[in-house]
């Protein structure tokens, strides 16, 4: 029996923290809030530190000098040292009673993942790769299953060519295709999603662990592992407020983080302060989630998160809001495009399309290469995905207000939905409103066009009752120029709420609200 326990400890995960459940008493000598950091013995602590440095050097060599690591590997010094320290660490874990208790609970949960055993396992923070799966896309058998590649995405429009021309063009552009592939799968993906870089995650690990502890110990969060259709494992955190949050607690807010954001320290805090039930998840390749954050993998992850919310947590789609920050707007817009029954989506500091942003920071001579790379491998086309959903959006204003791609997102959406209102004059009126540098100037522009909110509301309600709510609308077709301008400004003010701050400042709850609807 002791030998079997030693073997389980040898292959067991690294334990980081123990969360005390409300019905547990705190052991003597443990201070702090409802939990404590796992305290290894002196030898285990020393070996853990050595192995941590070895892991960091391994990752650093990947980006700097892989030849150095190859040399050490051939000499055998690295492997021997790591192997010795690993044995010492596992031996120390075997001698630690807290770790033995944890490994027993982990093994029991792996055999039968019941709610009671899952609750016990949730009291430990450890390497998420060892966490048993809680939900898989395969469990939803009554829906149309995704293809082998994953869920469907919008594809860029292909240009029509003759057969001979297509063959010649393929040969001519082959070098560009190869270079694009190499760029996208090397530094391109890491520049777009820096949170997937191991060194950054390691530097942020103490902060992530503190955030994880706060969500579990103070907010009673439940951690879950979801398996997407591409095999990636998605790390999620669910805070249930249905019993204590009143009406807002009955609404689930799914949070989509930015390109260096994690649910542990990201935008979950905003809806949590408002009393909503909240489900956060990490991008593929971020923290406990596996894979790499390419658009297809991102959409696959978002799909399994929504399926989990509906089929395991018990929320209806009409009771779900999606809240996204920055690059998270891609998965949020995909979600409401694929599940139009979702109640609403709120975008914070997002953009309309990645390509203009990429072209802005790259040399003009690279334009064809950048365009092909983005469209082929990183096609984050938020505006295209939003054209079939009623949303509320709010963006943050940079120093050059009119360079804000959130403004372009708003204009594209309004032009698609209300083409008769968003004529050249309507667009100019909205641009003047977007160019205001403060709320006082916004109000001045709004009043200069003598916008009558009650009249605009009645016109839209009348059209909706007669023609239905499917977009695009032809409202404004027989309207005067002043009437179209009024409607354009009225709609812009309802779809977007401006909040002046920096890009990385979290959205305060006072600015988080359910989007407007007729």
Coordinates of C-alpha atoms in Angstrom, one line a residue:
X1 CA 0.0 0.0 0.0
X2 CA 2.8 2.4 0.9
X3 CA 4.6 1.5 -2.4
X4 CA 1.4 2.4 -4.4
X5 CA 1.1 5.7 -2.5
X6 CA 4.7 6.5 -3.3
X7 CA 4.1 5.8 -6.9
X8 CA 1.1 8.0 -7.1
X9 CA 3.0 10.8 -5.3
X10 CA 5.9 10.3 -7.8
X11 CA 3.7 11.0 -10.8
X12 CA 1.4 13.4 -9.0
X13 CA 1.0 17.1 -9.9
X14 CA 2.5 20.1 -8.2
X15 CA 0.3 21.3 -5.4
X16 CA 0.2 25.1 -4.9
X17 CA -2.6 26.0 -2.5
X18 CA -5.2 24.5 -0.3
X19 CA -8.6 26.2 -0.2
X20 CA -10.5 25.6 3.1
X21 CA -14.2 24.9 2.6
X22 CA -16.6 26.7 4.9
X23 CA -17.3 23.6 7.0
X24 CA -13.6 23.0 7.6
X25 CA -11.6 24.2 10.6
X26 CA -8.3 26.0 10.0
X27 CA -5.2 24.0 11.1
X28 CA -3.1 25.5 13.8
X29 CA -0.5 28.0 12.6
X30 CA -2.4 28.8 9.4
X31 CA -3.1 32.5 9.0
X32 CA -4.8 34.5 6.2
X33 CA -8.2 34.2 4.6
X34 CA -10.1 31.0 3.8
X35 CA -7.2 29.0 2.6
X36 CA -3.4 28.8 2.7
X37 CA -0.5 28.2 0.4
X38 CA 0.8 24.6 0.4
X39 CA 3.9 24.6 2.6
X40 CA 6.4 22.0 1.5
X41 CA 9.2 20.8 3.7
X42 CA 12.6 22.5 3.4
X43 CA 14.1 19.9 1.0
X44 CA 10.9 19.8 -1.2
X45 CA 10.9 23.6 -1.3
X46 CA 14.6 23.6 -2.4
X47 CA 14.1 21.0 -5.2
X48 CA 10.9 22.8 -6.3
X49 CA 12.9 26.0 -6.7
X50 CA 15.6 24.2 -8.7
X51 CA 13.1 22.6 -11.0
X52 CA 11.4 25.9 -11.6
X53 CA 14.6 27.5 -12.7
X54 CA 15.3 24.6 -15.0
X55 CA 11.9 25.0 -16.6
X56 CA 12.4 28.7 -17.1
X57 CA 15.9 28.1 -18.7
X58 CA 14.4 25.5 -21.0
X59 CA 11.7 28.0 -22.1
X60 CA 14.3 30.8 -22.4
X61 CA 16.5 28.7 -24.6
X62 CA 13.6 28.1 -27.0
X63 CA 13.6 31.8 -27.8
X64 CA 17.3 32.6 -27.4
X65 CA 19.9 29.9 -27.6
X66 CA 18.6 26.4 -28.3
X67 CA 22.2 25.4 -29.3
X68 CA 23.3 25.9 -25.7
X69 CA 20.5 23.5 -24.5
X70 CA 21.5 21.0 -27.1
X71 CA 25.1 21.1 -25.9
X72 CA 24.1 20.5 -22.3
X73 CA 21.6 17.8 -23.3
X74 CA 24.4 15.9 -25.1
X75 CA 26.6 16.2 -22.1
X76 CA 23.9 14.7 -20.0
X77 CA 24.2 17.2 -17.2
X78 CA 20.8 18.8 -17.5
X79 CA 18.8 15.5 -17.7
X80 CA 20.7 13.9 -14.8
X81 CA 20.2 16.9 -12.5
X82 CA 16.6 17.3 -13.4
X83 CA 16.0 13.6 -12.9
X84 CA 17.7 13.6 -9.4
X85 CA 15.8 16.7 -8.2
X86 CA 12.5 15.2 -9.5
X87 CA 13.0 12.1 -7.5
X88 CA 13.9 14.1 -4.3
X89 CA 10.8 16.3 -4.8
X90 CA 8.4 13.3 -5.2
X91 CA 10.0 11.6 -2.2
X92 CA 9.3 14.7 -0.1
X93 CA 5.8 14.9 -1.3
X94 CA 5.2 11.3 -0.3
X95 CA 6.4 12.2 3.3
X96 CA 4.0 15.2 3.5
X97 CA 0.6 14.3 5.0
X98 CA -1.3 17.2 3.3
X99 CA 0.0 16.0 -0.1
X100 CA -1.0 12.4 0.6
X101 CA -4.5 13.5 1.5
X102 CA -4.7 15.6 -1.7
X103 CA -3.4 12.7 -4.0
X104 CA -6.0 10.3 -2.5
X105 CA -8.9 12.7 -3.2
X106 CA -7.5 13.3 -6.8
X107 CA -7.4 9.5 -7.5
X108 CA -10.9 9.0 -6.1
X109 CA -12.3 11.8 -8.3
X110 CA -10.6 10.4 -11.3
X111 CA -12.4 7.1 -10.8
X112 CA -15.9 8.6 -10.1
X113 CA -16.3 12.3 -10.7
X114 CA -19.3 12.9 -8.4
X115 CA -20.3 16.3 -7.2
X116 CA -19.3 15.6 -3.6
X117 CA -15.8 14.4 -4.7
X118 CA -15.5 17.3 -7.1
X119 CA -16.2 19.7 -4.2
X120 CA -13.4 18.1 -2.2
X121 CA -11.0 18.3 -5.1
X122 CA -12.0 22.0 -5.7
X123 CA -10.3 22.8 -2.4
X124 CA -6.9 22.3 -4.0
X125 CA -5.1 24.4 -6.6
X126 CA -2.7 22.2 -8.6
X127 CA -1.4 21.6 -12.1
X128 CA -4.5 21.8 -14.2
X129 CA -3.3 19.1 -16.7
X130 CA -4.0 16.6 -13.9
X131 CA -7.6 17.9 -13.3
X132 CA -10.2 15.4 -14.5
X133 CA -12.5 16.5 -17.3
X134 CA -15.9 17.9 -16.1
X135 CA -17.6 18.3 -19.5
X136 CA -17.0 17.4 -23.1
X137 CA -18.6 18.6 -26.4
X138 CA -19.4 14.9 -27.0
X139 CA -22.0 14.9 -24.2
X140 CA -24.3 17.1 -26.3
X141 CA -25.6 14.3 -28.6
X142 CA -28.9 16.0 -29.7
X143 CA -27.1 18.8 -31.6
X144 CA -25.4 18.9 -34.9
X145 CA -21.8 18.0 -34.1
X146 CA -18.9 20.1 -35.4
X147 CA -16.8 18.9 -38.2
X148 CA -13.4 17.3 -37.6
X149 CA -11.8 20.7 -38.0
X150 CA -14.2 22.3 -35.6
X151 CA -17.1 24.8 -35.6
X152 CA -17.8 26.9 -38.7
X153 CA -16.1 30.3 -39.2
X154 CA -16.7 33.0 -41.7
X155 CA -14.2 32.8 -44.5
X156 CA -12.8 35.6 -46.6
X157 CA -14.3 35.9 -50.0
X158 CA -12.3 34.1 -52.6
X159 CA -11.6 35.8 -55.9
X160 CA -12.9 33.8 -59.0
X161 CA -10.1 32.7 -61.4
X162 CA -9.9 30.4 -64.4
X163 CA -8.5 26.9 -63.9
X164 CA -5.1 27.7 -65.6
X165 CA -4.8 31.1 -63.9
X166 CA -5.4 29.5 -60.5
X167 CA -2.7 26.9 -61.0
X168 CA -0.2 29.5 -62.2
X169 CA -1.2 31.9 -59.4
X170 CA -0.7 29.1 -56.8
X171 CA 2.8 28.4 -58.0
X172 CA 3.7 32.1 -58.1
X173 CA 2.4 32.7 -54.6
X174 CA 3.8 29.5 -53.0
X175 CA 6.8 31.3 -51.4
X176 CA 4.3 33.8 -49.9
X177 CA 2.2 31.0 -48.5
X178 CA 5.2 29.3 -46.9
X179 CA 6.4 32.5 -45.3
X180 CA 2.9 33.3 -44.0
X181 CA 2.7 29.9 -42.4
X182 CA 6.0 30.3 -40.7
X183 CA 5.2 33.8 -39.5
X184 CA 1.8 32.9 -38.1
X185 CA 3.0 29.8 -36.3
X186 CA 6.2 31.4 -34.8
X187 CA 6.4 35.0 -33.7
X188 CA 3.1 36.1 -35.3
X189 CA 0.8 34.1 -33.0
X190 CA 2.9 35.1 -29.9
X191 CA 2.8 38.8 -30.8
X192 CA -1.0 38.6 -31.3
X193 CA -1.5 36.6 -28.1
X194 CA 1.4 37.3 -25.7
X195 CA -0.5 35.6 -22.9
X196 CA 0.3 32.3 -24.5
X197 CA 4.1 32.8 -24.0
X198 CA 5.3 30.6 -21.2
X199 CA 7.8 33.1 -19.8
X200 CA 5.0 35.7 -19.3
X201 CA 2.8 33.1 -17.7
X202 CA 5.6 32.2 -15.3
X203 CA 6.2 35.8 -14.4
X204 CA 2.5 36.3 -13.7
X205 CA 2.0 33.0 -11.8
X206 CA 1.9 34.5 -8.3
X207 CA -0.7 37.0 -9.5
X208 CA -2.7 34.3 -11.2
X209 CA -2.6 32.1 -8.1
X210 CA -3.8 35.0 -5.9
X211 CA -6.7 35.7 -8.3
X212 CA -7.6 32.0 -8.4
X213 CA -7.6 31.9 -4.6
X214 CA -9.9 35.0 -4.4
X215 CA -12.4 33.6 -6.8
X216 CA -12.6 30.2 -5.0
X217 CA -12.3 31.4 -1.4
X218 CA -14.2 34.7 -1.5
X219 CA -16.6 34.3 -4.4
X220 CA -17.1 30.5 -4.0
X221 CA -16.1 29.9 -7.6
X222 CA -16.1 26.4 -9.2
X223 CA -13.3 25.4 -11.5
X224 CA -14.1 23.1 -14.4
X225 CA -12.2 21.5 -17.3
X226 CA -14.0 21.4 -20.6
X227 CA -12.9 19.4 -23.6
X228 CA -13.5 21.1 -26.9
X229 CA -14.1 19.3 -30.3
X230 CA -10.5 19.8 -31.3
X231 CA -9.3 18.1 -28.1
X232 CA -8.1 21.2 -26.3
X233 CA -8.8 21.4 -22.6
X234 CA -10.3 24.7 -21.5
X235 CA -9.8 26.1 -18.0
X236 CA -13.0 27.8 -16.7
X237 CA -14.3 29.4 -13.5
X238 CA -18.0 29.6 -12.6
X239 CA -19.4 31.9 -9.9
X240 CA -23.1 31.1 -9.2
X241 CA -25.2 34.0 -7.9
X242 CA -28.7 32.5 -8.8
X243 CA -29.6 32.1 -5.1
X244 CA -28.1 35.3 -3.7
X245 CA -27.9 37.8 -6.6
X246 CA -31.5 38.6 -7.1
X247 CA -32.7 39.2 -10.7
X248 CA -29.1 39.9 -11.9
X249 CA -28.0 36.6 -10.5
X250 CA -30.3 34.8 -12.9
X251 CA -28.3 36.2 -15.8
X252 CA -25.0 34.5 -16.7
X253 CA -22.2 36.7 -18.1
X254 CA -19.6 34.8 -20.1
X255 CA -16.4 36.8 -20.1
X256 CA -13.9 36.7 -23.0
X257 CA -10.5 38.0 -22.1
X258 CA -7.9 40.1 -24.0
X259 CA -4.7 38.9 -25.7
X260 CA -2.8 38.9 -22.4
X261 CA -5.7 38.5 -20.1
X262 CA -6.6 35.6 -17.8
X263 CA -9.9 35.0 -16.0
X264 CA -8.0 35.0 -12.7
X265 CA -7.2 38.7 -13.0
X266 CA -9.3 39.8 -16.0
X267 CA -12.7 41.3 -16.7
X268 CA -14.7 38.8 -14.5
X269 CA -14.6 41.4 -11.7
X270 CA -16.9 43.9 -13.5
X271 CA -20.0 41.7 -13.7
X272 CA -19.2 40.1 -10.3
X273 CA -19.5 43.5 -8.7
X274 CA -22.9 43.8 -10.2
X275 CA -24.2 40.5 -8.7
X276 CA -24.3 38.6 -12.0
X277 CA -23.5 34.9 -12.3
X278 CA -20.2 34.8 -14.2
X279 CA -18.4 32.2 -16.3
X280 CA -14.8 33.0 -17.2
X281 CA -12.5 30.9 -19.4
X282 CA -8.9 31.1 -20.6
X283 CA -7.8 31.2 -24.2
X284 CA -6.2 28.0 -25.6
X285 CA -2.6 28.0 -24.5
X286 CA -3.3 30.4 -21.6
X287 CA -2.7 29.1 -18.0
X288 CA -4.5 25.8 -17.6
X289 CA -6.0 25.7 -21.1
X290 CA -4.1 23.6 -23.7
X291 CA -3.6 24.3 -27.4
X292 CA -2.7 27.5 -29.3
X293 CA -5.0 30.6 -29.7
X294 CA -5.7 30.5 -33.5
X295 CA -9.2 31.6 -34.6
X296 CA -10.5 28.1 -35.1
X297 CA -9.3 26.9 -31.7
X298 CA -10.8 30.1 -30.1
X299 CA -14.2 29.5 -31.7
X300 CA -14.1 25.8 -30.7
X301 CA -13.3 26.8 -27.1
X302 CA -16.2 29.3 -27.0
X303 CA -18.6 26.7 -28.4
X304 CA -17.9 24.2 -25.6
X305 CA -18.1 27.0 -23.0
X306 CA -21.6 27.9 -24.2
X307 CA -22.6 24.2 -24.4
X308 CA -21.4 23.8 -20.8
X309 CA -23.4 26.9 -19.6
X310 CA -26.6 25.5 -21.2
X311 CA -26.4 21.8 -20.7
X312 CA -24.5 21.5 -17.4
X313 CA -25.1 24.8 -15.6
X314 CA -28.7 25.0 -16.7
X315 CA -28.9 28.5 -18.2
X316 CA -31.1 29.3 -21.2
X317 CA -29.5 31.1 -24.1
X318 CA -31.8 34.1 -23.6
X319 CA -30.4 34.4 -20.0
X320 CA -26.8 34.6 -21.2
X321 CA -24.8 37.8 -21.9
X322 CA -21.4 37.8 -23.4
X323 CA -18.9 40.4 -22.2
X324 CA -15.6 40.8 -24.1
X325 CA -12.5 42.9 -23.7
X326 CA -10.2 43.8 -26.6
X327 CA -9.4 40.8 -28.7
X328 CA -12.0 38.8 -26.8
X329 CA -14.5 40.5 -29.2
X330 CA -13.7 37.9 -31.8
X331 CA -15.1 35.0 -29.7
X332 CA -17.9 37.1 -28.4
X333 CA -19.0 38.1 -31.9
X334 CA -18.7 34.5 -33.0
X335 CA -20.9 33.4 -30.1
X336 CA -23.8 35.7 -30.9
X337 CA -23.5 35.0 -34.6
X338 CA -23.7 31.2 -34.0
X339 CA -26.2 31.5 -31.1
X340 CA -28.5 34.5 -31.9
X341 CA -30.8 33.6 -29.0
X342 CA -28.2 35.0 -26.6
X343 CA -29.6 38.0 -24.7
X344 CA -26.8 40.5 -25.4
X345 CA -23.2 41.2 -26.0
X346 CA -21.1 44.0 -24.5
X347 CA -17.7 44.8 -26.2
X348 CA -15.1 46.8 -24.2
X349 CA -12.2 48.4 -26.2
X350 CA -12.6 46.0 -29.2
X351 CA -12.1 46.5 -32.9
X352 CA -13.8 45.8 -36.2
X353 CA -11.1 43.9 -38.1
X354 CA -7.5 42.9 -37.3
X355 CA -6.1 43.6 -40.7
X356 CA -6.2 47.5 -40.5
X357 CA -4.4 47.3 -37.1
X358 CA -1.8 44.9 -38.5
X359 CA -1.2 47.1 -41.6
X360 CA -0.8 50.2 -39.5
X361 CA 2.2 48.9 -37.6
X362 CA 4.0 47.1 -40.5
X363 CA 5.9 48.6 -43.4
X364 CA 4.0 49.3 -46.6
X365 CA 6.2 47.0 -48.6
X366 CA 4.9 44.1 -46.5
X367 CA 1.3 44.8 -47.3
X368 CA 0.6 41.7 -49.5
X369 CA 2.4 39.4 -47.0
X370 CA 0.6 40.9 -44.0
X371 CA -2.8 40.7 -45.7
X372 CA -2.4 37.1 -46.7
X373 CA -1.1 36.1 -43.2
X374 CA -4.0 37.8 -41.4
X375 CA -6.7 36.6 -43.7
X376 CA -5.4 33.0 -43.9
X377 CA -4.4 32.4 -40.3
X378 CA -5.5 35.2 -38.0
X379 CA -8.8 36.5 -39.6
X380 CA -10.4 38.2 -36.6
X381 CA -13.3 39.7 -38.5
X382 CA -15.5 41.0 -35.6
X383 CA -17.6 43.4 -37.7
X384 CA -18.6 40.7 -40.2
X385 CA -19.7 38.4 -37.4
X386 CA -21.8 41.0 -35.6
X387 CA -24.1 41.8 -38.6
X388 CA -27.0 39.5 -37.3
X389 CA -27.3 40.5 -33.7
X390 CA -28.6 43.4 -31.6
X391 CA -25.8 44.5 -29.3
X392 CA -24.7 47.2 -27.0
X393 CA -21.1 48.2 -27.2
X394 CA -18.7 50.6 -25.4
X395 CA -15.2 51.5 -26.3
X396 CA -12.4 53.4 -24.8
X397 CA -11.1 56.5 -26.4
X398 CA -7.4 56.8 -27.3
X399 CA -5.6 60.2 -27.8
X400 CA -6.5 60.2 -31.5
X401 CA -10.2 59.6 -31.1
X402 CA -11.0 58.9 -34.8
X403 CA -8.3 56.2 -35.0
X404 CA -10.3 54.1 -32.6
X405 CA -11.2 50.9 -34.4
X406 CA -14.2 50.6 -32.1
X407 CA -15.7 53.5 -34.0
X408 CA -15.3 51.6 -37.3
X409 CA -17.0 48.6 -35.7
X410 CA -20.0 50.8 -34.8
X411 CA -20.2 52.4 -38.3
X412 CA -20.0 49.1 -40.1
X413 CA -22.7 47.6 -37.9
X414 CA -25.1 50.6 -38.3
X415 CA -24.5 50.7 -42.1
X416 CA -25.4 47.1 -42.4
X417 CA -28.5 47.3 -40.2
X418 CA -29.9 50.7 -41.2
X419 CA -28.6 51.4 -44.8
X420 CA -31.3 54.0 -45.5
X421 CA -30.4 55.9 -42.4
X422 CA -26.6 55.6 -42.6
X423 CA -26.3 57.5 -45.9
X424 CA -23.3 59.9 -46.4
X425 CA -25.1 62.6 -44.3
X426 CA -25.9 60.1 -41.5
X427 CA -22.3 58.9 -41.4
X428 CA -21.0 62.4 -41.2
X429 CA -23.3 63.2 -38.3
X430 CA -22.2 60.1 -36.4
X431 CA -18.5 60.8 -37.1
X432 CA -18.9 64.3 -35.7
X433 CA -20.4 62.7 -32.6
X434 CA -17.6 60.2 -32.4
X435 CA -15.0 62.9 -32.7
X436 CA -16.2 64.7 -29.5
X437 CA -13.4 64.6 -26.9
X438 CA -15.6 64.7 -23.8
X439 CA -19.3 64.2 -22.8
X440 CA -20.0 67.9 -23.0
X441 CA -19.0 68.0 -26.7
X442 CA -21.0 64.8 -27.3
X443 CA -24.1 66.5 -25.9
X444 CA -23.4 69.6 -27.9
X445 CA -23.2 67.7 -31.2
X446 CA -26.3 65.7 -30.2
X447 CA -28.3 68.9 -29.5
X448 CA -27.1 70.7 -32.6
X449 CA -28.9 68.2 -34.7
X450 CA -32.0 68.6 -32.5
X451 CA -32.4 64.9 -31.9
X452 CA -35.9 64.0 -30.5
X453 CA -35.4 60.7 -28.6
X454 CA -39.2 60.1 -28.2
X455 CA -39.8 60.6 -32.0
X456 CA -36.9 58.3 -32.9
X457 CA -38.1 55.6 -30.5
X458 CA -41.6 55.7 -31.9
X459 CA -40.4 55.5 -35.5
X460 CA -38.3 52.4 -34.8
X461 CA -41.0 50.7 -32.7
X462 CA -43.6 51.4 -35.5
X463 CA -41.3 49.9 -38.1
X464 CA -40.5 46.8 -35.9
X465 CA -44.2 46.1 -35.3
X466 CA -45.0 46.4 -39.0
X467 CA -42.0 44.8 -40.7
X468 CA -40.5 42.5 -38.0
X469 CA -37.0 42.6 -36.4
X470 CA -34.8 40.9 -39.0
X471 CA -32.0 43.1 -40.3
X472 CA -31.2 45.0 -42.5
X473 CA -34.1 47.5 -42.0
X474 CA -35.3 49.9 -44.6
X475 CA -36.4 52.5 -42.1
X476 CA -35.6 56.0 -43.2
X477 CA -36.3 55.3 -46.9
X478 CA -38.9 58.0 -47.2
X479 CA -37.5 60.3 -44.5
X480 CA -36.2 63.8 -44.7
X481 CA -32.5 64.5 -44.4
X482 CA -32.9 65.9 -40.8
X483 CA -34.9 62.9 -39.8
X484 CA -32.2 60.5 -41.0
X485 CA -29.5 62.4 -39.2
X486 CA -31.6 62.3 -36.0
X487 CA -32.1 58.6 -36.3
X488 CA -28.4 58.0 -37.1
X489 CA -27.2 59.9 -33.9
X490 CA -29.9 58.3 -31.8
X491 CA -28.9 54.8 -32.9
X492 CA -25.2 55.6 -32.4
X493 CA -25.9 56.8 -28.9
X494 CA -27.8 53.6 -28.1
X495 CA -25.3 51.2 -29.6
X496 CA -22.2 52.8 -28.2
X497 CA -21.3 54.2 -24.8
X498 CA -18.0 56.1 -24.6
X499 CA -15.8 55.8 -21.5
X500 CA -12.6 57.8 -21.4
X501 CA -9.7 55.8 -20.0
X502 CA -6.6 53.8 -21.1
X503 CA -6.9 50.5 -23.0
X504 CA -5.8 48.3 -20.1
X505 CA -8.0 49.9 -17.4
X506 CA -10.8 47.5 -16.2
X507 CA -14.3 48.6 -16.9
X508 CA -16.0 49.8 -13.7
X509 CA -19.3 48.2 -12.9
X510 CA -21.0 51.6 -13.1
X511 CA -20.3 51.6 -16.9
X512 CA -21.5 47.9 -17.3
X513 CA -25.2 47.8 -18.3
X514 CA -27.6 45.6 -20.3
X515 CA -27.6 46.8 -23.9
X516 CA -30.4 48.9 -25.3
X517 CA -33.4 47.3 -27.0
X518 CA -36.7 48.6 -28.3

